[in-house]
Coordinates of C-alpha atoms in Angstrom, one line a residue:
M1 CA 0.0 0.0 0.0
L2 CA 1.2 3.5 -0.8
L3 CA 1.8 5.3 2.5
S4 CA 3.2 8.7 1.4
L5 CA 4.4 10.6 -1.6
S6 CA 6.9 13.5 -1.4
I7 CA 7.4 15.7 -4.5
R8 CA 10.1 18.3 -5.0
N9 CA 10.3 20.6 -8.1
I10 CA 8.2 18.6 -10.5
V11 CA 6.8 21.0 -13.2
L12 CA 4.4 23.2 -11.2
I13 CA 4.9 21.5 -7.9
E14 CA 7.5 23.2 -5.7
A15 CA 7.1 21.0 -2.6
L16 CA 4.4 18.6 -1.8
D17 CA 4.0 15.9 0.9
L18 CA 1.0 13.6 0.8
E19 CA 0.0 10.8 3.1
F20 CA -2.5 8.1 2.1
G21 CA -4.6 5.7 4.0
S22 CA -6.5 2.5 3.1
G23 CA -9.8 2.5 1.3
L24 CA -10.8 4.9 -1.4
S25 CA -9.0 8.3 -1.8
V26 CA -10.4 10.7 -4.4
L27 CA -8.5 13.5 -6.0
T28 CA -10.5 16.4 -7.6
G29 CA -9.8 19.8 -9.0
E30 CA -10.3 22.0 -12.0
T31 CA -9.2 20.9 -15.4
G32 CA -5.6 21.8 -15.8
A33 CA -4.9 22.0 -12.1
G34 CA -2.2 19.5 -12.3
K35 CA -3.6 16.0 -11.7
S36 CA -1.5 14.6 -14.4
I37 CA 1.6 16.0 -12.7
L38 CA 0.8 13.8 -9.7
L39 CA 0.6 10.7 -11.9
D40 CA 3.8 11.6 -13.7
S41 CA 5.6 12.0 -10.4
L42 CA 4.3 8.6 -9.3
G43 CA 5.3 7.2 -12.7
L44 CA 8.9 8.2 -12.0
V45 CA 9.3 6.0 -8.9
L46 CA 7.6 3.2 -10.9
G47 CA 10.4 3.4 -13.5
N48 CA 8.9 5.6 -16.3
R49 CA 11.3 7.5 -18.5
A50 CA 13.1 10.3 -16.7
D51 CA 12.3 13.4 -18.8
S52 CA 14.3 16.5 -17.9
G53 CA 11.2 18.5 -18.9
L54 CA 9.6 17.4 -15.6
V55 CA 12.2 19.5 -13.7
R56 CA 10.6 22.8 -12.4
Q57 CA 11.9 25.8 -14.2
G58 CA 14.8 27.5 -12.5
T59 CA 15.8 24.5 -10.4
E60 CA 18.6 22.0 -11.0
K61 CA 16.9 18.8 -9.9
A62 CA 13.5 17.3 -9.3
Q63 CA 12.9 14.5 -6.8
V64 CA 10.1 12.1 -5.9
T65 CA 10.0 9.8 -2.9
A66 CA 7.3 7.2 -2.3
S67 CA 6.9 5.1 0.8
F68 CA 5.1 1.8 0.6
S69 CA 4.1 -0.7 3.4
S70 CA 6.6 -3.5 3.9
P71 CA 6.1 -6.5 1.7
T72 CA 5.5 -9.9 3.3
K73 CA 8.5 -12.1 3.8
D74 CA 7.6 -14.7 1.1
S75 CA 6.0 -12.3 -1.4
K76 CA 7.4 -12.1 -5.0
L77 CA 8.4 -8.6 -4.3
A78 CA 10.5 -9.5 -1.2
L79 CA 12.1 -12.4 -3.0
Y80 CA 12.9 -10.3 -6.0
L81 CA 14.5 -7.6 -3.9
S82 CA 16.5 -10.2 -2.0
D83 CA 17.7 -11.8 -5.3
N84 CA 19.0 -8.4 -6.4
D85 CA 20.8 -7.7 -3.1
I86 CA 18.4 -5.0 -1.9
D87 CA 18.2 -5.0 1.9
L88 CA 14.7 -5.1 3.3
E89 CA 13.8 -4.8 6.9
L90 CA 10.5 -6.7 7.3
G91 CA 8.0 -4.5 9.0
E92 CA 9.8 -1.3 7.8
P93 CA 8.4 0.8 4.9
L94 CA 9.8 0.2 1.4
I95 CA 11.1 3.6 0.3
I96 CA 11.7 4.4 -3.4
K97 CA 13.5 7.7 -4.3
R98 CA 14.2 9.0 -7.8
S99 CA 15.8 12.2 -8.9
V100 CA 16.0 13.9 -12.4
K101 CA 18.5 16.5 -13.3
A102 CA 17.6 19.5 -15.5
D103 CA 20.6 18.8 -17.7
G104 CA 19.6 15.1 -18.1
G105 CA 20.3 12.0 -16.2
S106 CA 18.6 10.4 -13.3
R107 CA 19.3 8.3 -10.2
A108 CA 17.1 5.8 -8.3
F109 CA 17.3 4.3 -4.9
I110 CA 15.4 1.5 -3.0
N111 CA 15.9 1.9 0.7
D112 CA 18.8 4.1 0.0
Q113 CA 20.5 1.5 -2.2
P114 CA 21.1 2.4 -5.8
C115 CA 19.1 0.6 -8.4
S116 CA 18.2 0.8 -12.1
A117 CA 15.0 2.2 -13.7
A118 CA 14.5 -1.4 -15.1
M119 CA 14.3 -2.7 -11.6
L120 CA 11.8 0.0 -10.7
R121 CA 9.7 -1.1 -13.6
E122 CA 9.9 -4.7 -12.5
I123 CA 8.7 -4.1 -9.0
G124 CA 6.2 -1.4 -10.1
G125 CA 3.7 -4.0 -11.2
W126 CA 3.7 -5.5 -7.7
L127 CA 3.2 -2.1 -6.0
I128 CA 0.7 -0.1 -8.1
E129 CA -1.7 -0.6 -11.0
I130 CA -2.5 2.5 -12.9
H131 CA -5.6 2.4 -15.1
G132 CA -6.4 5.2 -17.5
Q133 CA -6.9 6.0 -21.1
H134 CA -3.2 5.7 -21.8
D135 CA -2.7 2.5 -19.8
D136 CA -0.7 -0.2 -21.6
R137 CA -0.1 -2.4 -18.6
G138 CA -2.3 -4.2 -16.1
L139 CA -5.6 -5.6 -17.4
I140 CA -5.0 -4.3 -20.9
N141 CA -1.9 -6.5 -21.4
P142 CA -3.0 -9.9 -22.5
R143 CA 0.1 -11.5 -20.9
G144 CA -1.7 -11.1 -17.5
H145 CA -5.1 -12.4 -18.6
R146 CA -4.2 -16.1 -18.0
R147 CA -3.1 -15.4 -14.4
L148 CA -6.3 -13.4 -13.7
L149 CA -8.5 -16.2 -15.1
D150 CA -6.7 -18.8 -13.1
V151 CA -7.0 -16.8 -9.9
Y152 CA -10.7 -16.3 -10.6
A153 CA -11.0 -20.1 -11.2
G154 CA -9.0 -20.9 -8.1
V155 CA -6.7 -23.2 -10.0
D156 CA -3.0 -23.9 -9.7
D157 CA -1.0 -24.8 -12.8
A158 CA 1.8 -26.5 -10.8
K159 CA 0.7 -30.0 -12.0
V160 CA 0.8 -28.8 -15.6
R161 CA 4.2 -27.1 -15.1
N162 CA 5.7 -30.3 -13.5
A163 CA 4.3 -32.5 -16.3
F164 CA 5.6 -30.1 -19.0
E165 CA 9.1 -30.0 -17.5
S166 CA 9.1 -33.9 -17.2
W167 CA 8.1 -34.2 -20.8
Q168 CA 10.7 -31.7 -22.0
S169 CA 13.4 -33.5 -20.0
A170 CA 12.4 -36.8 -21.6
K171 CA 12.5 -35.2 -25.0
A172 CA 15.9 -33.7 -24.3
M173 CA 17.3 -37.1 -23.2
L174 CA 15.9 -38.7 -26.4
E175 CA 17.3 -36.0 -28.6
T176 CA 20.8 -36.5 -27.0
A177 CA 20.6 -40.2 -27.4
L178 CA 19.5 -39.8 -31.1
N179 CA 22.5 -37.5 -31.7
D180 CA 24.8 -39.9 -30.0
Q181 CA 23.4 -42.8 -32.0
E182 CA 23.8 -40.8 -35.3
A183 CA 27.4 -39.9 -34.4
A184 CA 28.1 -43.5 -33.5
E185 CA 26.7 -44.8 -36.8
L186 CA 29.0 -42.4 -38.6
D187 CA 31.9 -43.9 -36.6
R188 CA 30.9 -47.6 -37.0
E189 CA 33.6 -48.4 -39.6
Y190 CA 36.3 -46.7 -37.6
L191 CA 35.1 -48.4 -34.4
E192 CA 35.0 -51.9 -36.0
H193 CA 38.5 -51.4 -37.4
S194 CA 40.0 -50.1 -34.2
V195 CA 38.4 -52.8 -32.0
A196 CA 39.7 -55.5 -34.4
E197 CA 43.1 -54.0 -34.5
L198 CA 43.4 -53.6 -30.7
T199 CA 41.8 -57.0 -30.1
N200 CA 44.4 -58.6 -32.4
F201 CA 47.2 -56.8 -30.7
A202 CA 45.8 -57.6 -27.2
P203 CA 47.6 -54.9 -25.2
Q204 CA 48.1 -55.7 -21.5
P205 CA 48.2 -53.4 -18.5
G206 CA 51.8 -52.3 -17.7
E207 CA 53.1 -54.1 -20.8
E208 CA 55.0 -51.1 -22.2
Q209 CA 57.1 -50.7 -19.0
E210 CA 57.8 -54.4 -18.7
L211 CA 58.9 -54.6 -22.3
A212 CA 61.1 -51.6 -22.0
L213 CA 62.8 -53.0 -18.9
E214 CA 63.4 -56.4 -20.3
R215 CA 64.8 -54.9 -23.5
A216 CA 67.2 -52.7 -21.6
T217 CA 68.3 -55.7 -19.4
M218 CA 68.9 -57.9 -22.5
M219 CA 71.0 -55.2 -24.2
K220 CA 73.2 -54.9 -21.0
G221 CA 73.6 -58.7 -21.1
E222 CA 75.0 -58.5 -24.6
K223 CA 77.7 -56.1 -23.4
L224 CA 78.5 -58.2 -20.2
T225 CA 78.6 -61.7 -21.7
G226 CA 82.4 -61.9 -22.1
D227 CA 83.2 -60.7 -18.6
L228 CA 80.5 -62.9 -17.0
E229 CA 81.9 -66.0 -18.8
A230 CA 85.5 -65.3 -17.6
I231 CA 84.3 -64.8 -14.0
R232 CA 82.3 -67.9 -14.0
T233 CA 85.3 -69.9 -15.4
A234 CA 87.3 -68.8 -12.4
F235 CA 84.7 -70.5 -10.2
D236 CA 83.8 -73.6 -12.3
G237 CA 85.7 -76.8 -13.0
S238 CA 88.2 -78.9 -11.0
N239 CA 90.8 -76.2 -11.2
G240 CA 88.5 -73.4 -10.2
G241 CA 88.9 -71.4 -7.1
L242 CA 85.9 -72.8 -5.3
A243 CA 87.0 -76.4 -6.0
S244 CA 90.4 -75.6 -4.6
L245 CA 88.9 -74.1 -1.4
R246 CA 86.8 -77.3 -0.9
T247 CA 89.9 -79.5 -1.4
A248 CA 91.8 -77.5 1.2
A249 CA 88.9 -77.7 3.6
R250 CA 88.7 -81.5 3.3
R251 CA 92.5 -81.8 4.1
L252 CA 92.4 -79.4 7.0
D253 CA 89.4 -81.3 8.4
R254 CA 91.7 -84.4 8.8
I255 CA 94.4 -82.5 10.7
S256 CA 92.5 -79.6 12.4
Q257 CA 92.5 -81.4 15.8
D258 CA 96.3 -81.4 15.9
H259 CA 96.6 -77.8 16.7
P260 CA 94.1 -75.0 17.6
L261 CA 95.3 -72.7 14.8
L262 CA 94.4 -75.4 12.2
A263 CA 90.9 -75.5 13.6
E264 CA 90.6 -71.8 13.2
A265 CA 91.9 -72.0 9.7
L266 CA 89.3 -74.6 8.8
Q267 CA 86.5 -72.3 10.1
A268 CA 87.8 -69.5 8.0
I269 CA 88.0 -71.7 4.8
D270 CA 84.5 -73.0 5.5
R271 CA 83.2 -69.4 5.6
A272 CA 85.0 -68.6 2.4
V273 CA 83.4 -71.7 0.7
I274 CA 80.0 -70.5 1.8
E275 CA 80.5 -66.9 0.6
A276 CA 82.1 -68.2 -2.7
S277 CA 79.1 -70.6 -3.2
E278 CA 76.7 -67.6 -2.8
A279 CA 78.7 -65.6 -5.2
E280 CA 78.6 -68.4 -7.8
D281 CA 74.8 -68.7 -7.4
K282 CA 74.4 -64.9 -8.0
L283 CA 76.6 -65.0 -11.0
N284 CA 74.6 -67.8 -12.5
E285 CA 71.3 -66.0 -11.8
A286 CA 72.7 -62.8 -13.3
A287 CA 73.9 -64.8 -16.4
N288 CA 70.5 -66.2 -16.8
A289 CA 68.8 -62.8 -16.4
L290 CA 71.2 -61.1 -18.7
A291 CA 71.2 -64.0 -21.2
F292 CA 71.3 -62.5 -24.7
D293 CA 68.9 -64.0 -27.2
P294 CA 69.0 -62.1 -30.5
Q295 CA 65.6 -63.5 -31.6
R296 CA 63.9 -62.6 -28.3
L297 CA 65.4 -59.1 -28.4
D298 CA 64.1 -58.6 -31.9
D299 CA 60.6 -59.8 -31.1
M300 CA 60.6 -57.7 -28.0
E301 CA 61.7 -54.5 -29.8
T302 CA 59.1 -55.1 -32.5
R303 CA 56.3 -55.5 -29.9
L304 CA 57.4 -52.4 -28.0
F305 CA 57.7 -50.2 -31.1
D306 CA 54.3 -51.5 -32.4
L307 CA 52.7 -50.8 -29.0
R308 CA 54.0 -47.2 -29.0
A309 CA 52.9 -46.6 -32.6
L310 CA 49.4 -47.8 -31.8
A311 CA 49.3 -45.5 -28.7
R312 CA 50.4 -42.5 -30.9
K313 CA 47.7 -43.4 -33.5
H314 CA 45.0 -43.3 -30.9
R315 CA 46.5 -40.4 -28.9
V316 CA 46.8 -42.2 -25.6
E317 CA 49.6 -43.4 -23.4
G318 CA 50.8 -47.0 -24.0
D319 CA 49.2 -48.1 -20.7
G320 CA 45.9 -46.5 -21.9
L321 CA 45.4 -49.0 -24.8
P322 CA 43.6 -51.7 -22.7
Q323 CA 41.1 -49.2 -21.4
L324 CA 40.7 -47.7 -24.9
L325 CA 39.8 -51.1 -26.2
V326 CA 37.1 -51.4 -23.5
D327 CA 35.7 -48.0 -24.4
L328 CA 35.6 -48.6 -28.1
E329 CA 33.9 -52.0 -27.5
N330 CA 31.3 -50.2 -25.4
R331 CA 30.7 -47.6 -28.1
L332 CA 30.3 -50.3 -30.7
A333 CA 28.0 -52.3 -28.5
A334 CA 25.9 -49.1 -27.9
I335 CA 25.3 -48.9 -31.7
S336 CA 23.9 -52.4 -31.7
D337 CA 21.9 -51.9 -28.5
G338 CA 20.9 -48.3 -29.3
G339 CA 17.7 -49.3 -31.1
A340 CA 16.3 -50.9 -27.9
S341 CA 17.4 -48.0 -25.8
L342 CA 15.8 -45.5 -28.2
E343 CA 12.6 -47.4 -28.2
E344 CA 12.5 -47.3 -24.4
M345 CA 13.2 -43.5 -24.4
E346 CA 10.6 -42.9 -27.1
T347 CA 8.0 -44.7 -24.9
K348 CA 9.0 -42.5 -21.9
V349 CA 8.5 -39.4 -24.1
K350 CA 5.0 -40.5 -25.2
V351 CA 4.0 -41.3 -21.6
A352 CA 5.3 -38.0 -20.3
K353 CA 3.6 -36.1 -23.2
Q354 CA 0.3 -37.8 -22.5
A355 CA 0.6 -37.0 -18.8
Y356 CA 1.1 -33.3 -19.7
V357 CA -1.8 -33.3 -22.2
D358 CA -4.1 -34.9 -19.5
A359 CA -3.1 -32.3 -16.9
A360 CA -3.4 -29.4 -19.4
E361 CA -6.9 -30.6 -20.6
A362 CA -8.1 -30.9 -17.1
L363 CA -6.9 -27.4 -16.5
R364 CA -8.6 -26.2 -19.7
L365 CA -11.9 -27.6 -18.5
K366 CA -11.7 -25.6 -15.3
R367 CA -10.7 -22.5 -17.2
V368 CA -13.6 -22.9 -19.6
K369 CA -16.0 -23.1 -16.7
A370 CA -14.5 -20.1 -15.0
A371 CA -14.4 -18.1 -18.2
K372 CA -18.2 -18.6 -18.6
A373 CA -18.7 -17.5 -15.1
L374 CA -16.4 -14.5 -15.5
D375 CA -18.1 -13.4 -18.8
K376 CA -21.4 -13.5 -17.0
A377 CA -20.1 -11.5 -14.0
V378 CA -18.5 -8.8 -16.1
S379 CA -21.6 -8.5 -18.3
E380 CA -23.7 -7.9 -15.2
E381 CA -21.3 -5.2 -14.1
L382 CA -21.4 -3.5 -17.5
I383 CA -25.1 -2.7 -17.5
P384 CA -25.2 -0.1 -14.7
L385 CA -22.0 1.4 -16.1
K386 CA -23.9 2.4 -19.3
L387 CA -22.1 -0.3 -21.3
D388 CA -25.2 -2.5 -21.7
A389 CA -24.7 -2.8 -25.5
A390 CA -21.2 -4.0 -25.0
R391 CA -20.1 -7.7 -24.9
F392 CA -17.3 -9.2 -23.0
E393 CA -15.8 -12.6 -23.7
T394 CA -12.8 -14.6 -22.4
L395 CA -11.1 -16.2 -25.4
L396 CA -9.6 -19.6 -24.8
E397 CA -7.7 -20.5 -28.0
P398 CA -5.9 -23.9 -28.3
L399 CA -2.3 -23.4 -29.1
D400 CA -0.2 -25.3 -31.7
E401 CA 1.9 -27.9 -30.0
A402 CA 5.1 -25.9 -30.6
R403 CA 3.6 -23.2 -28.3
W404 CA 2.5 -25.4 -25.5
G405 CA 4.2 -24.5 -22.2
V406 CA 4.3 -24.6 -18.5
H407 CA 0.9 -22.8 -18.2
G408 CA -0.9 -25.2 -20.5
M409 CA -2.1 -25.4 -24.1
D410 CA -4.3 -22.3 -24.3
R411 CA -3.9 -18.7 -25.3
I412 CA -6.2 -16.6 -23.0
E413 CA -7.3 -13.0 -23.8
F414 CA -10.1 -10.8 -22.7
L415 CA -12.1 -9.5 -25.7
I416 CA -14.8 -6.8 -26.0
S417 CA -17.3 -5.4 -28.4
T418 CA -18.8 -2.0 -27.6
N419 CA -21.5 -1.9 -30.3
P420 CA -24.2 -4.4 -31.3
G421 CA -23.0 -6.5 -34.2
A422 CA -19.4 -5.4 -34.0
P423 CA -16.8 -8.1 -33.8
L424 CA -15.0 -8.9 -30.6
A425 CA -11.5 -7.4 -30.4
P426 CA -8.7 -6.9 -27.7
L427 CA -9.6 -4.6 -24.9
G428 CA -7.2 -1.8 -25.7
K429 CA -8.1 -1.6 -29.4
I430 CA -11.8 -1.1 -29.2
A431 CA -12.8 1.0 -26.2
S432 CA -12.4 4.8 -25.9
G433 CA -10.7 6.3 -22.9
G434 CA -13.8 6.4 -20.7
E435 CA -15.2 3.1 -21.9
L436 CA -11.9 1.4 -21.3
S437 CA -11.7 2.7 -17.7
R438 CA -15.2 1.4 -17.0
F439 CA -14.5 -2.0 -18.6
I440 CA -11.4 -2.2 -16.4
L441 CA -13.5 -1.3 -13.3
A442 CA -16.1 -3.9 -14.2
L443 CA -13.3 -6.5 -14.6
K444 CA -11.7 -5.6 -11.3
V445 CA -15.0 -5.8 -9.5
A446 CA -15.9 -9.1 -11.1
L447 CA -12.4 -10.6 -10.6
A448 CA -11.7 -9.2 -7.1
E449 CA -8.5 -11.2 -7.5
E450 CA -5.9 -11.8 -4.8
G451 CA -2.2 -11.4 -5.5
G452 CA -2.5 -8.2 -7.5
A453 CA -1.1 -4.8 -6.6
K454 CA -2.4 -3.5 -3.3
T455 CA -2.7 0.0 -4.7
I456 CA -4.9 0.7 -7.7
I457 CA -5.2 4.1 -9.4
F458 CA -8.1 5.0 -11.7
D459 CA -7.5 8.1 -13.8
E460 CA -10.9 9.6 -14.8
V461 CA -12.8 6.4 -14.8
D462 CA -16.0 8.5 -15.0
R463 CA -15.0 10.4 -18.1
G464 CA -18.0 11.2 -20.2
V465 CA -20.7 9.9 -17.8
G466 CA -22.8 11.4 -15.0
G467 CA -25.9 10.8 -13.0
A468 CA -26.8 7.2 -12.3
V469 CA -23.8 5.9 -14.2
A470 CA -21.4 8.0 -12.2
S471 CA -23.1 6.8 -9.0
A472 CA -22.8 3.2 -10.1
I473 CA -19.1 3.8 -10.8
G474 CA -18.7 5.2 -7.3
D475 CA -20.5 2.3 -5.7
R476 CA -18.2 -0.2 -7.5
L477 CA -15.1 1.8 -6.6
S478 CA -16.2 1.8 -2.9
R479 CA -16.8 -2.0 -3.0
L480 CA -13.4 -2.6 -4.7
S481 CA -11.6 -0.5 -2.0
G482 CA -12.5 -3.1 0.5
S483 CA -9.8 -5.4 -0.8
A484 CA -7.3 -2.8 -2.1
Q485 CA -6.2 0.8 -1.6
L486 CA -7.8 2.9 -4.4
L487 CA -6.7 6.4 -5.6
V488 CA -9.2 7.9 -8.1
V489 CA -8.8 11.0 -10.1
T490 CA -12.4 12.1 -10.8
H491 CA -14.6 15.0 -12.1
S492 CA -17.7 13.3 -10.8
P493 CA -19.3 14.5 -7.6
Q494 CA -21.1 11.1 -7.3
V495 CA -17.7 9.4 -7.3
A496 CA -16.0 11.9 -5.1
S497 CA -18.7 11.5 -2.4
K498 CA -17.8 7.9 -2.0
G499 CA -14.2 8.6 -0.9
N500 CA -12.9 7.8 2.6
A501 CA -10.4 10.6 2.0
H502 CA -10.6 13.6 -0.4
M503 CA -7.7 15.6 -1.8
L504 CA -8.1 18.9 -3.7
I505 CA -5.6 19.7 -6.4
N506 CA -5.4 23.4 -7.0
K507 CA -3.3 25.6 -9.3
S508 CA -2.5 29.2 -8.3
S509 CA -0.5 32.0 -9.9
N510 CA 0.9 35.3 -8.7
G511 CA 1.1 36.5 -12.3
T512 CA 4.6 35.3 -13.0
V513 CA 4.9 31.9 -11.3
S514 CA 2.2 29.1 -11.4
R515 CA 2.1 26.6 -8.6
T516 CA 0.2 23.4 -8.0
D517 CA -0.8 22.4 -4.4
V518 CA -2.8 19.5 -3.0
T519 CA -4.9 19.9 0.1
A520 CA -6.5 17.2 2.3
L521 CA -10.1 18.3 2.8
D522 CA -12.0 18.0 6.0
N523 CA -15.8 17.4 6.1
E524 CA -16.7 21.0 5.3
G525 CA -14.0 21.2 2.6
R526 CA -15.4 18.1 1.0
R527 CA -18.9 19.6 1.1
Q528 CA -17.7 22.8 -0.6
E529 CA -15.7 20.9 -3.3
I530 CA -18.5 18.5 -4.2
A531 CA -20.9 21.5 -4.4
R532 CA -18.4 23.2 -6.7
M533 CA -18.3 20.1 -8.9
L534 CA -22.1 20.1 -9.0
S535 CA -22.7 23.8 -9.8
G536 CA -19.4 25.2 -11.2
A537 CA -17.6 28.4 -10.2
D538 CA -20.6 29.8 -8.3
I539 CA -21.5 27.5 -5.5
T540 CA -25.2 27.8 -4.7
D541 CA -27.2 26.7 -1.7
E542 CA -28.9 24.1 -3.9
A543 CA -25.5 22.7 -4.8
R544 CA -24.5 22.5 -1.1
A545 CA -27.8 20.8 -0.3
Q546 CA -27.2 18.3 -3.1
A547 CA -23.6 17.7 -1.8
D548 CA -25.1 17.0 1.6
R549 CA -27.4 14.4 0.1
L550 CA -24.6 12.7 -1.7
L551 CA -22.4 12.6 1.4
E552 CA -25.3 11.3 3.5
R553 CA -25.6 8.2 1.2
V554 CA -22.1 7.1 1.9

């Protein structure tokens, strides 16, 4: 709800501070007094274009500050502000400030935090609805008609949304699988060749390192063969060093008891025999390990070089060839199994689509029922508003499948015809300014929707009518103000008399400077203003009496 509006140096307004309450507030005044300036000022804080022509002549800057009641914690407005890093103290007013410089440029703030005009436009729809002859938002915009009908019908499209998203997800998975299958089919020849090549080669994990180590060892053996043979000859045979040590040990064993030193010598020779035997074993093992086999070396080098060439061909490390074979086999198998997988996915898509269609059709039936009720309710409201020849109809048009979405399969738009026999057409293209405002009023009263802006402004909704019609308009505005704050710019005394608060817009001039002021009227002030609206410049006793009668009916 709009709590207050502070205006500085906007056109004819030098300084103006207004406070607003709940219910119906009416604004009246002579033609040209400056009612449009108030709406332009309010438009600034709602993100309208910052025109430097709004700056009061002789001043450098114009500024408008609007204060709104705090949004609820989980409201769309509160969530939007939070997502855009605008601090919001729950329970504290939401304050929007915007300034315009005379030489161009503007600045905007929400709770003293800088923001863009686009952000103001975004939140403006949650704060205020402005309905008038130049309105291109709110009820005139067909993009909001679906939501309004759904609120009127008391339906939630969450089930349709979830079903649509599930269907789209299944379609996306199928499309990905089809693309993969197509790509795999193009690669079939390559895959078959590569799998056959790798299968035939049969690479083993760690094989490259093993082959390289064995090759290096064998090449060392070729260099060491001569030295190893000479060393082994010194150990082997009857004349070898080890045989001599054993012979000496046997002889000492026979005489070792004849003297202690001989026993010690025998022990030393026994140790030497043991160490020499171990050395002989190691030499034999080394000779076997380093055995040089020209054919084996050639085979080994061929295998190693082929393995590395195959790895380079497939752009992997040598140790990655076994895993590559597994991956290629899986891709090749997927081509063969892809048909069955695709059939399963296609079935899921069909099931998901049917679930969406069922949910959307159920929603459509509720919308059709609600649309008939809404058409009847609006039609009943049109008669006392002097629009009895007009027709109102809610269009539910099935959409092509390509345009189905999270909200269902229907295009919804409010259509009207103002003359008998005339075709139905969009709201904003048929009605004149006064008719349009009355159509919107009828809609608002019939819808009485929740979730809309808590502040609604009607600009001259009574244009071109009077008497009983103006009284009917006033009655409906009064009813509507029970669920929302209403601000009404009016020239009708019948409408003005319905207000809970009355503000008089007045323009004065000292001959050189014109100035617009707004005054909150007390009971006597209201009586005088309504009498003026009834009789004109000269207020008569009859006009005052008529004003009293109008005010008594409230």
